[in-house]
Short mmCIF file of C-alpha atoms in Angstrom, two decimals:
data_model
loop_
_atom_site.label_atom_id
_atom_site.label_comp_id
_atom_site.label_asym_id
_atom_site.label_seq_id
_atom_site.Cartn_x
_atom_site.Cartn_y
_atom_site.Cartn_z
CA MET K 1 -8.25 20.03 12.34
CA ARG K 2 -6.93 21.57 9.43
CA LEU K 3 -9.16 22.46 6.50
CA THR K 4 -8.62 23.20 2.78
CA ALA K 5 -9.65 26.49 1.43
CA SER K 6 -12.19 24.70 -0.36
CA GLU K 7 -13.96 23.34 2.78
CA GLN K 8 -13.44 26.43 4.85
CA LYS K 9 -15.30 28.09 2.13
CA LYS K 10 -18.37 25.51 2.05
CA SER K 11 -18.13 25.67 6.29
CA LEU K 12 -18.39 29.42 6.06
CA GLN K 13 -21.13 29.45 3.54
CA PHE K 14 -23.15 26.54 5.85
CA LEU K 15 -22.87 28.50 8.77
CA GLN K 16 -24.28 31.55 7.16
CA THR K 17 -27.72 29.37 6.18
CA LEU K 18 -27.45 28.22 9.59
CA PHE K 19 -27.98 31.35 11.50
CA GLU K 20 -30.52 33.06 9.07
CA TYR K 21 -33.59 34.20 10.94
CA SER K 22 -35.78 31.52 10.70
CA ASP K 23 -38.38 29.18 12.62
CA LEU K 24 -37.93 25.22 13.21
CA GLU K 25 -39.54 24.29 10.04
CA THR K 26 -37.68 26.94 7.44
CA PHE K 27 -34.39 25.57 9.58
CA GLN K 28 -34.89 21.88 9.15
CA LYS K 29 -35.58 22.62 5.42
CA ASN K 30 -32.69 24.53 4.85
CA VAL K 31 -30.27 22.55 6.77
CA VAL K 32 -30.58 19.25 4.74
CA LYS K 33 -30.14 20.98 1.45
CA ALA K 34 -27.26 23.20 2.85
CA ALA K 35 -25.42 20.31 4.60
CA ALA K 36 -25.40 18.56 1.40
CA ARG K 37 -23.14 21.20 -0.17
CA LEU K 38 -20.06 20.40 2.46
CA PHE K 39 -19.21 16.98 0.75
CA PRO K 40 -20.51 14.60 -1.42
CA ALA K 41 -23.58 12.43 -0.28
CA ASP K 42 -26.58 10.51 -1.94
CA LEU K 43 -28.98 11.70 0.81
CA THR K 44 -29.08 13.96 3.44
CA VAL K 45 -31.47 13.61 6.55
CA PHE K 46 -32.60 15.63 9.51
CA ASN K 47 -33.95 13.33 11.93
CA ASP K 48 -36.52 13.62 14.85
CA HIS K 49 -37.09 10.58 16.61
CA ASP K 50 -38.61 9.89 20.04
CA LEU K 51 -37.19 7.52 21.84
CA GLN K 52 -40.28 7.17 24.21
CA THR K 53 -43.18 7.04 21.97
CA HIS K 54 -41.34 5.94 18.85
CA GLN K 55 -42.63 8.64 17.00
CA VAL K 56 -40.23 9.56 13.87
CA HIS K 57 -40.19 12.44 11.59
CA TYR K 58 -37.63 13.17 8.94
CA ARG K 59 -37.02 15.82 6.38
CA LEU K 60 -34.71 14.38 3.29
CA TYR K 61 -32.38 16.14 0.70
CA PRO K 62 -32.54 15.56 -2.45
CA HIS K 63 -36.27 15.74 -1.59
CA ALA K 64 -37.01 13.30 -4.41
CA PHE K 65 -35.24 10.62 -2.66
CA PRO K 66 -37.09 7.18 -3.20
CA ALA K 67 -37.99 6.58 0.38
CA LEU K 68 -39.99 2.97 0.83
CA PRO K 69 -43.75 3.93 2.05
CA GLU K 70 -42.81 1.55 5.11
CA ALA K 71 -39.58 3.60 5.96
CA PRO K 72 -41.33 5.18 9.04
CA ASP K 73 -42.68 1.82 10.60
CA ILE K 74 -39.22 0.22 9.80
CA LEU K 75 -37.75 3.10 11.90
CA ARG K 76 -40.48 2.71 14.68
CA TRP K 77 -39.09 -0.98 14.73
CA GLY K 78 -35.66 -0.06 14.93
CA LEU K 79 -36.23 2.36 17.82
CA ALA K 80 -38.78 -0.05 20.00
CA HIS K 81 -36.15 -2.96 19.63
CA ASN K 82 -32.97 -0.58 20.45
CA ASP K 83 -31.61 -1.81 17.01
CA ILE K 84 -30.20 1.40 16.20
CA PRO K 85 -26.93 1.48 17.80
CA MET K 86 -25.88 5.45 17.53
CA TYR K 87 -28.22 5.96 20.61
CA PRO K 88 -26.96 3.66 22.94
CA PHE K 89 -23.34 4.85 21.67
CA TRP K 90 -24.24 8.54 22.34
CA LYS K 91 -25.78 7.61 25.82
CA LYS K 92 -22.92 6.04 26.81
CA ILE K 93 -20.27 8.79 25.81
CA GLY K 94 -22.68 11.53 27.04
CA GLU K 95 -22.39 13.25 24.26
CA GLY K 96 -23.64 13.86 20.48
CA ARG K 97 -20.69 13.27 18.41
CA ALA K 98 -20.62 12.23 15.05
CA VAL K 99 -20.10 8.83 14.15
CA ARG K 100 -20.06 6.34 10.93
CA PHE K 101 -21.92 3.52 10.86
CA SER K 102 -18.74 1.43 10.46
CA ASP K 103 -17.43 2.99 13.63
CA LEU K 104 -20.18 1.61 15.50
CA VAL K 105 -20.66 -1.73 13.86
CA PRO K 106 -17.73 -3.24 11.48
CA LYS K 107 -18.45 -4.40 7.81
CA SER K 108 -17.72 -7.74 9.30
CA GLN K 109 -20.50 -7.79 11.53
CA GLN K 110 -23.20 -5.75 9.85
CA SER K 111 -24.76 -9.17 8.53
CA ARG K 112 -25.82 -9.63 12.08
CA TRP K 113 -27.59 -6.16 12.13
CA ALA K 114 -30.90 -6.37 11.60
CA PHE K 115 -31.93 -2.61 11.27
CA PHE K 116 -28.99 -2.19 8.73
CA HIS K 117 -30.91 -5.26 6.13
CA GLU K 118 -34.20 -3.94 6.73
CA PHE K 119 -33.45 -0.23 6.35
CA TYR K 120 -30.09 0.83 4.70
CA LEU K 121 -29.58 -1.92 2.76
CA PRO K 122 -33.32 -1.67 0.96
CA HIS K 123 -32.77 2.25 0.52
CA HIS K 124 -29.30 1.58 -0.81
CA ILE K 125 -27.33 3.79 1.38
CA PRO K 126 -25.13 1.33 3.49
CA TYR K 127 -22.94 3.95 4.46
CA GLY K 128 -23.63 6.35 6.81
CA ILE K 129 -22.26 9.29 9.51
CA VAL K 130 -24.61 10.94 11.63
CA MET K 131 -24.42 13.26 14.91
CA MET K 132 -26.95 14.34 17.41
CA VAL K 133 -27.66 17.95 17.29
CA SER K 134 -30.01 18.05 20.30
CA VAL K 135 -31.80 16.49 22.89
CA LEU K 136 -35.26 17.91 23.72
CA GLY K 137 -36.84 15.94 26.21
CA SER K 138 -37.35 12.02 24.77
CA TRP K 139 -36.84 13.87 21.32
CA HIS K 140 -33.61 13.42 19.73
CA LEU K 141 -32.62 15.26 16.57
CA SER K 142 -30.23 14.36 14.30
CA LEU K 143 -28.35 14.93 11.13
CA SER K 144 -27.40 12.10 8.68
CA PHE K 145 -25.44 11.70 5.58
CA HIS K 146 -25.68 8.77 3.34
CA ARG K 147 -23.88 7.16 0.58
CA THR K 148 -24.60 3.90 -1.71
CA ASP K 149 -20.92 3.10 -2.93
CA THR K 150 -18.24 4.47 -0.28
CA ASP K 151 -17.65 5.26 2.97
CA PHE K 152 -17.08 8.56 4.77
CA SER K 153 -13.85 9.77 5.76
CA PRO K 154 -12.67 10.07 9.32
CA HIS K 155 -11.54 14.08 8.05
CA GLN K 156 -15.14 13.89 6.94
CA ARG K 157 -16.55 12.98 10.48
CA ASP K 158 -14.00 15.17 12.31
CA LEU K 159 -15.68 18.31 9.85
CA ILE K 160 -19.31 17.35 11.04
CA ASN K 161 -18.05 17.40 14.36
CA LEU K 162 -16.61 20.99 14.09
CA LEU K 163 -19.86 22.37 12.94
CA ARG K 164 -22.17 20.49 15.62
CA PRO K 165 -22.04 23.12 18.40
CA HIS K 166 -23.01 25.64 15.59
CA LEU K 167 -25.90 23.27 14.33
CA SER K 168 -27.09 22.97 18.05
CA GLN K 169 -27.15 26.84 18.63
CA ALA K 170 -29.00 27.37 15.32
CA LEU K 171 -31.47 24.84 16.24
CA HIS K 172 -32.28 26.30 19.47
CA ASN K 173 -32.85 29.83 17.72
CA ALA K 174 -34.90 28.39 15.43
CA LEU K 175 -36.72 27.10 18.17
CA ALA K 176 -37.14 30.49 19.74
CA VAL K 177 -38.46 32.22 17.19
CA THR K 178 -41.11 29.21 16.48
CA ALA K 179 -42.04 29.62 20.38
CA TRP K 180 -42.16 33.48 19.56
CA GLN K 181 -44.28 33.12 16.84
CA PHE K 182 -47.01 30.92 18.48
CA ALA K 183 -46.94 33.48 21.40
CA GLN K 184 -47.57 36.33 18.91
CA ASN K 185 -50.59 34.48 17.09
CA GLN K 186 -51.82 34.23 20.84
CA ILE K 187 -51.78 37.79 21.61
CA PRO K 188 -54.58 40.06 20.50
CA THR K 189 -53.87 42.08 17.59
CA THR K 190 -55.19 45.20 19.81
CA VAL K 191 -52.02 44.62 22.11
CA PRO K 192 -49.33 46.80 20.04
CA ASP K 193 -46.47 45.74 22.37
CA PRO K 194 -46.66 42.23 23.82
CA ALA K 195 -44.69 41.77 26.90
CA LEU K 196 -42.27 39.17 25.23
CA PRO K 197 -38.46 39.07 26.16
CA LEU K 198 -37.52 40.57 22.88
CA ALA K 199 -34.88 43.18 21.59
CA LEU K 200 -33.94 44.40 17.90
CA VAL K 201 -30.59 45.96 17.58
CA THR K 202 -27.76 47.51 15.06
CA THR K 203 -24.97 45.63 14.74
CA GLN K 204 -23.13 47.90 16.86
CA GLY K 205 -25.51 47.17 19.54
CA ARG K 206 -27.82 50.23 19.11
CA LEU K 207 -31.11 49.43 20.75
CA LEU K 208 -33.79 50.11 18.17
CA TRP K 209 -36.76 48.40 19.75
CA ALA K 210 -37.67 46.11 22.86
CA THR K 211 -40.48 44.75 24.81
CA ASP K 212 -41.82 46.49 28.33
CA GLN K 213 -40.09 42.87 29.67
CA SER K 214 -36.75 43.20 27.96
CA LEU K 215 -36.51 46.82 29.28
CA ALA K 216 -37.45 45.36 32.81
CA LEU K 217 -34.80 42.57 32.41
CA PHE K 218 -32.24 45.63 31.60
CA GLN K 219 -33.09 47.47 34.72
CA GLN K 220 -32.42 44.33 36.40
CA TYR K 221 -29.23 43.03 34.37
CA GLY K 222 -27.42 46.55 34.06
CA GLU K 223 -24.52 47.48 35.96
CA SER K 224 -26.32 50.54 37.42
CA LEU K 225 -29.58 50.56 39.58
CA SER K 226 -31.37 52.98 36.67
CA PRO K 227 -29.67 52.46 33.40
CA PRO K 228 -31.38 54.90 30.56
CA LYS K 229 -34.03 53.27 29.57
CA ASP K 230 -33.50 53.86 25.87
CA LEU K 231 -29.88 51.89 26.03
CA LEU K 232 -28.63 48.32 26.39
CA PRO K 233 -26.67 47.53 29.43
CA ALA K 234 -22.83 48.02 28.16
CA ILE K 235 -22.21 44.23 28.74
CA ILE K 236 -24.91 43.45 26.06
CA THR K 237 -23.73 45.83 23.91
CA GLU K 238 -20.10 45.34 24.06
CA TRP K 239 -20.91 41.43 24.08
CA VAL K 240 -23.28 42.31 20.30
CA GLN K 241 -19.78 44.11 19.18
CA CYS K 242 -17.46 41.16 19.99
CA GLN K 243 -20.27 38.65 18.09
CA GLU K 244 -20.01 40.64 14.83
CA GLN K 245 -15.78 41.00 15.08
CA ARG K 246 -15.97 37.28 14.96
CA ALA K 247 -18.81 36.80 11.97
CA ASN K 248 -15.86 38.99 9.90
CA ASP K 249 -13.32 36.69 11.32
CA PRO K 250 -13.04 33.22 9.27
CA GLU K 251 -11.15 31.65 12.02
CA HIS K 252 -13.61 32.59 14.81
CA ARG K 253 -16.56 31.93 12.60
CA LEU K 254 -16.02 27.96 12.94
CA ARG K 255 -15.53 28.50 16.80
CA PRO K 256 -18.90 27.30 18.84
CA PRO K 257 -20.99 30.28 19.39
CA GLN K 258 -21.55 31.56 22.70
CA ASN K 259 -24.84 32.99 24.26
CA LEU K 260 -24.29 35.51 27.06
CA ALA K 261 -24.76 34.56 30.56
CA LEU K 262 -25.91 37.20 32.85
CA HIS K 263 -26.10 36.10 36.93
CA ARG K 264 -27.70 38.51 39.60
CA ASN K 265 -29.60 37.76 42.78
CA GLY K 266 -29.45 33.77 41.98
CA LYS K 267 -31.17 34.28 38.26
CA THR K 268 -29.41 34.21 35.06
CA LEU K 269 -30.47 35.92 31.87
CA TYR K 270 -29.20 34.12 28.75
CA VAL K 271 -29.31 36.22 25.81
CA ARG K 272 -29.08 34.88 22.28
CA LEU K 273 -28.09 36.84 18.94
CA MET K 274 -29.85 35.75 15.60
CA PRO K 275 -29.17 38.00 12.40
CA MET K 276 -32.30 39.52 10.82
CA GLY K 277 -30.60 41.65 7.59
CA THR K 278 -29.34 44.56 8.76
CA THR K 279 -29.81 44.15 12.43
CA ARG K 280 -29.85 41.58 15.02
CA LEU K 281 -32.82 40.12 16.81
CA LEU K 282 -32.08 39.39 20.69
CA VAL K 283 -33.87 36.91 22.50
CA PHE K 284 -33.63 36.58 26.38
CA GLU K 285 -34.58 33.57 28.59
CA GLU K 286 -34.14 33.72 32.48
CA SER K 287 -33.93 30.84 34.64
CA PRO K 288 -32.56 29.96 37.86
CA SER K 289 -28.86 29.81 38.48
CA PRO K 290 -27.10 26.44 38.29
CA THR K 291 -26.01 24.95 41.64
CA TYR K 292 -22.68 23.35 40.82
CA TRP K 293 -21.99 21.39 43.84
CA HIS K 294 -19.22 19.42 42.70
CA THR K 295 -17.22 22.65 43.73
CA LEU K 296 -17.68 21.40 47.38
CA GLU K 297 -15.79 17.79 46.78
CA PRO K 298 -12.18 19.39 46.95
CA TYR K 299 -13.21 20.18 50.42
CA GLY K 300 -14.32 16.52 51.86
CA VAL K 301 -18.14 17.26 51.90
CA THR K 302 -19.85 13.93 52.42
CA PRO K 303 -23.57 12.93 50.94
CA LYS K 304 -25.21 13.89 54.38
CA GLU K 305 -23.32 17.07 55.05
CA ARG K 306 -24.40 18.43 51.34
CA GLU K 307 -27.79 17.52 52.64
CA VAL K 308 -27.34 19.63 55.73
CA VAL K 309 -25.71 22.93 53.84
CA THR K 310 -28.59 22.48 51.25
CA LEU K 311 -31.00 23.06 53.76
CA LEU K 312 -28.90 25.60 55.52
CA LEU K 313 -28.59 27.73 52.08
CA ALA K 314 -32.36 27.59 52.18
CA GLY K 315 -32.61 29.48 55.52
CA LYS K 316 -33.64 26.17 57.69
CA THR K 317 -33.13 26.13 61.52
CA ASN K 318 -31.39 23.13 63.21
CA ARG K 319 -34.92 21.78 64.35
CA GLU K 320 -36.55 22.10 60.38
CA MET K 321 -33.32 20.33 59.48
CA SER K 322 -33.39 17.56 61.82
CA HIS K 323 -37.14 17.23 61.00
CA THR K 324 -36.29 16.92 57.05
CA LEU K 325 -33.74 14.61 57.52
CA GLY K 326 -34.80 12.88 60.15
CA ILE K 327 -31.81 12.92 62.63
CA GLN K 328 -31.37 14.47 66.09
CA VAL K 329 -30.82 18.17 66.48
CA GLY K 330 -27.36 17.47 68.15
CA THR K 331 -26.31 15.44 64.98
CA ILE K 332 -27.12 18.37 62.68
CA GLN K 333 -24.96 20.37 64.75
CA LYS K 334 -22.25 17.72 64.71
CA HIS K 335 -22.50 17.91 60.88
CA LEU K 336 -22.16 22.09 60.97
CA GLY K 337 -19.15 21.93 63.32
CA HIS K 338 -17.64 19.83 60.70
CA LEU K 339 -18.62 21.92 57.84
CA PHE K 340 -16.77 24.82 59.72
CA GLU K 341 -13.56 23.11 60.34
CA LYS K 342 -13.77 22.09 56.59
CA PHE K 343 -14.21 25.27 55.02
CA GLY K 344 -12.12 27.50 57.85
CA VAL K 345 -15.23 29.39 59.16
CA GLU K 346 -16.62 29.91 62.51
CA ASN K 347 -20.25 30.78 62.41
CA ARG K 348 -23.09 29.91 59.77
CA THR K 349 -23.07 33.15 58.39
CA ALA K 350 -19.62 33.01 57.12
CA LEU K 351 -20.40 29.07 56.20
CA ILE K 352 -23.50 30.47 53.70
CA ALA K 353 -21.15 33.16 52.60
CA THR K 354 -18.24 30.94 51.63
CA VAL K 355 -20.69 27.81 50.21
CA LYS K 356 -22.63 30.03 48.15
CA THR K 357 -19.75 31.57 46.39
CA LEU K 358 -18.28 28.34 45.62
CA VAL K 359 -21.47 26.69 44.42
CA ALA K 360 -22.67 29.81 42.27
CA HIS K 361 -19.92 29.24 39.56
CA PRO K 362 -18.00 26.24 37.93
CA PRO K 363 -14.48 25.59 38.53
CA ASN K 364 -11.62 27.86 37.05
CA GLN K 365 -14.21 30.99 36.58
#
């Protein structure tokens, strides 16, 4: 989409606020105030809704907005009766894109929308636009804008969608900071260097400080077997420098941020970057690498053959696979024979190597 000079300036100011070092509480407080400057709105809200327990939390801007005392109870009622249409909409399309009330429930049908009459009309905010920022288990975190007199435009909806990936990234940064602060509070003050996966670097990627756990990760994910202990792996240094270049380029600053992902021995190291004044905090998170089983679909692998190849990758023998799947050893051998043909290999070792390569990376990478 094309932005006016004013919209671009406001968007960049919003992003600068988003990525300031902050915990979750500070992030929520700052984001509603900063979002209110993007375009005119009578109310901006950061929502925390649990769709299972129907717990609700929210932060308003302006803070003095006259919310009804019973507002939390009405929200819980709306969640319990599945009468807040944004959630079914997001579930159906599989993403949390911004949507206006009028996109979901045309004005001619709003007379039959109970929650609209119980919540939005009494608050004098019949026009709204809302987007999902992130889903954390059953908790759904969203940002919404509300007006009294006029609806939001499709262009404003698209602007919010443009910023949504940045919001999601900034939220997860704030969650990481909150977890770090919690961990620090649990560690005795006599421990000078807690084993947390953190590092502080300059804008050029020069390492200033790192915890022991981070240094161990550098050894595992560096290009050589024994990189210098006081240096970041070159790939992380180059990534930090690239992020700084993009941060100074208005065109790139509006693009969704990308964490760095490094793959080694069946695990993935994710690296997040957060500005801290003139330095940058790196937060590391290691997890098992995802397996992209759908990359086998072009080879015509059947559901049962996929079960067999999954057990094969786990190192199971034919007899063990037979016991696990409840089928004869001879049937296992037939499935393996079909797999040999489909992947053009002659033995188990070649099949394992081929399948491992395919499922380790998403298509087109």
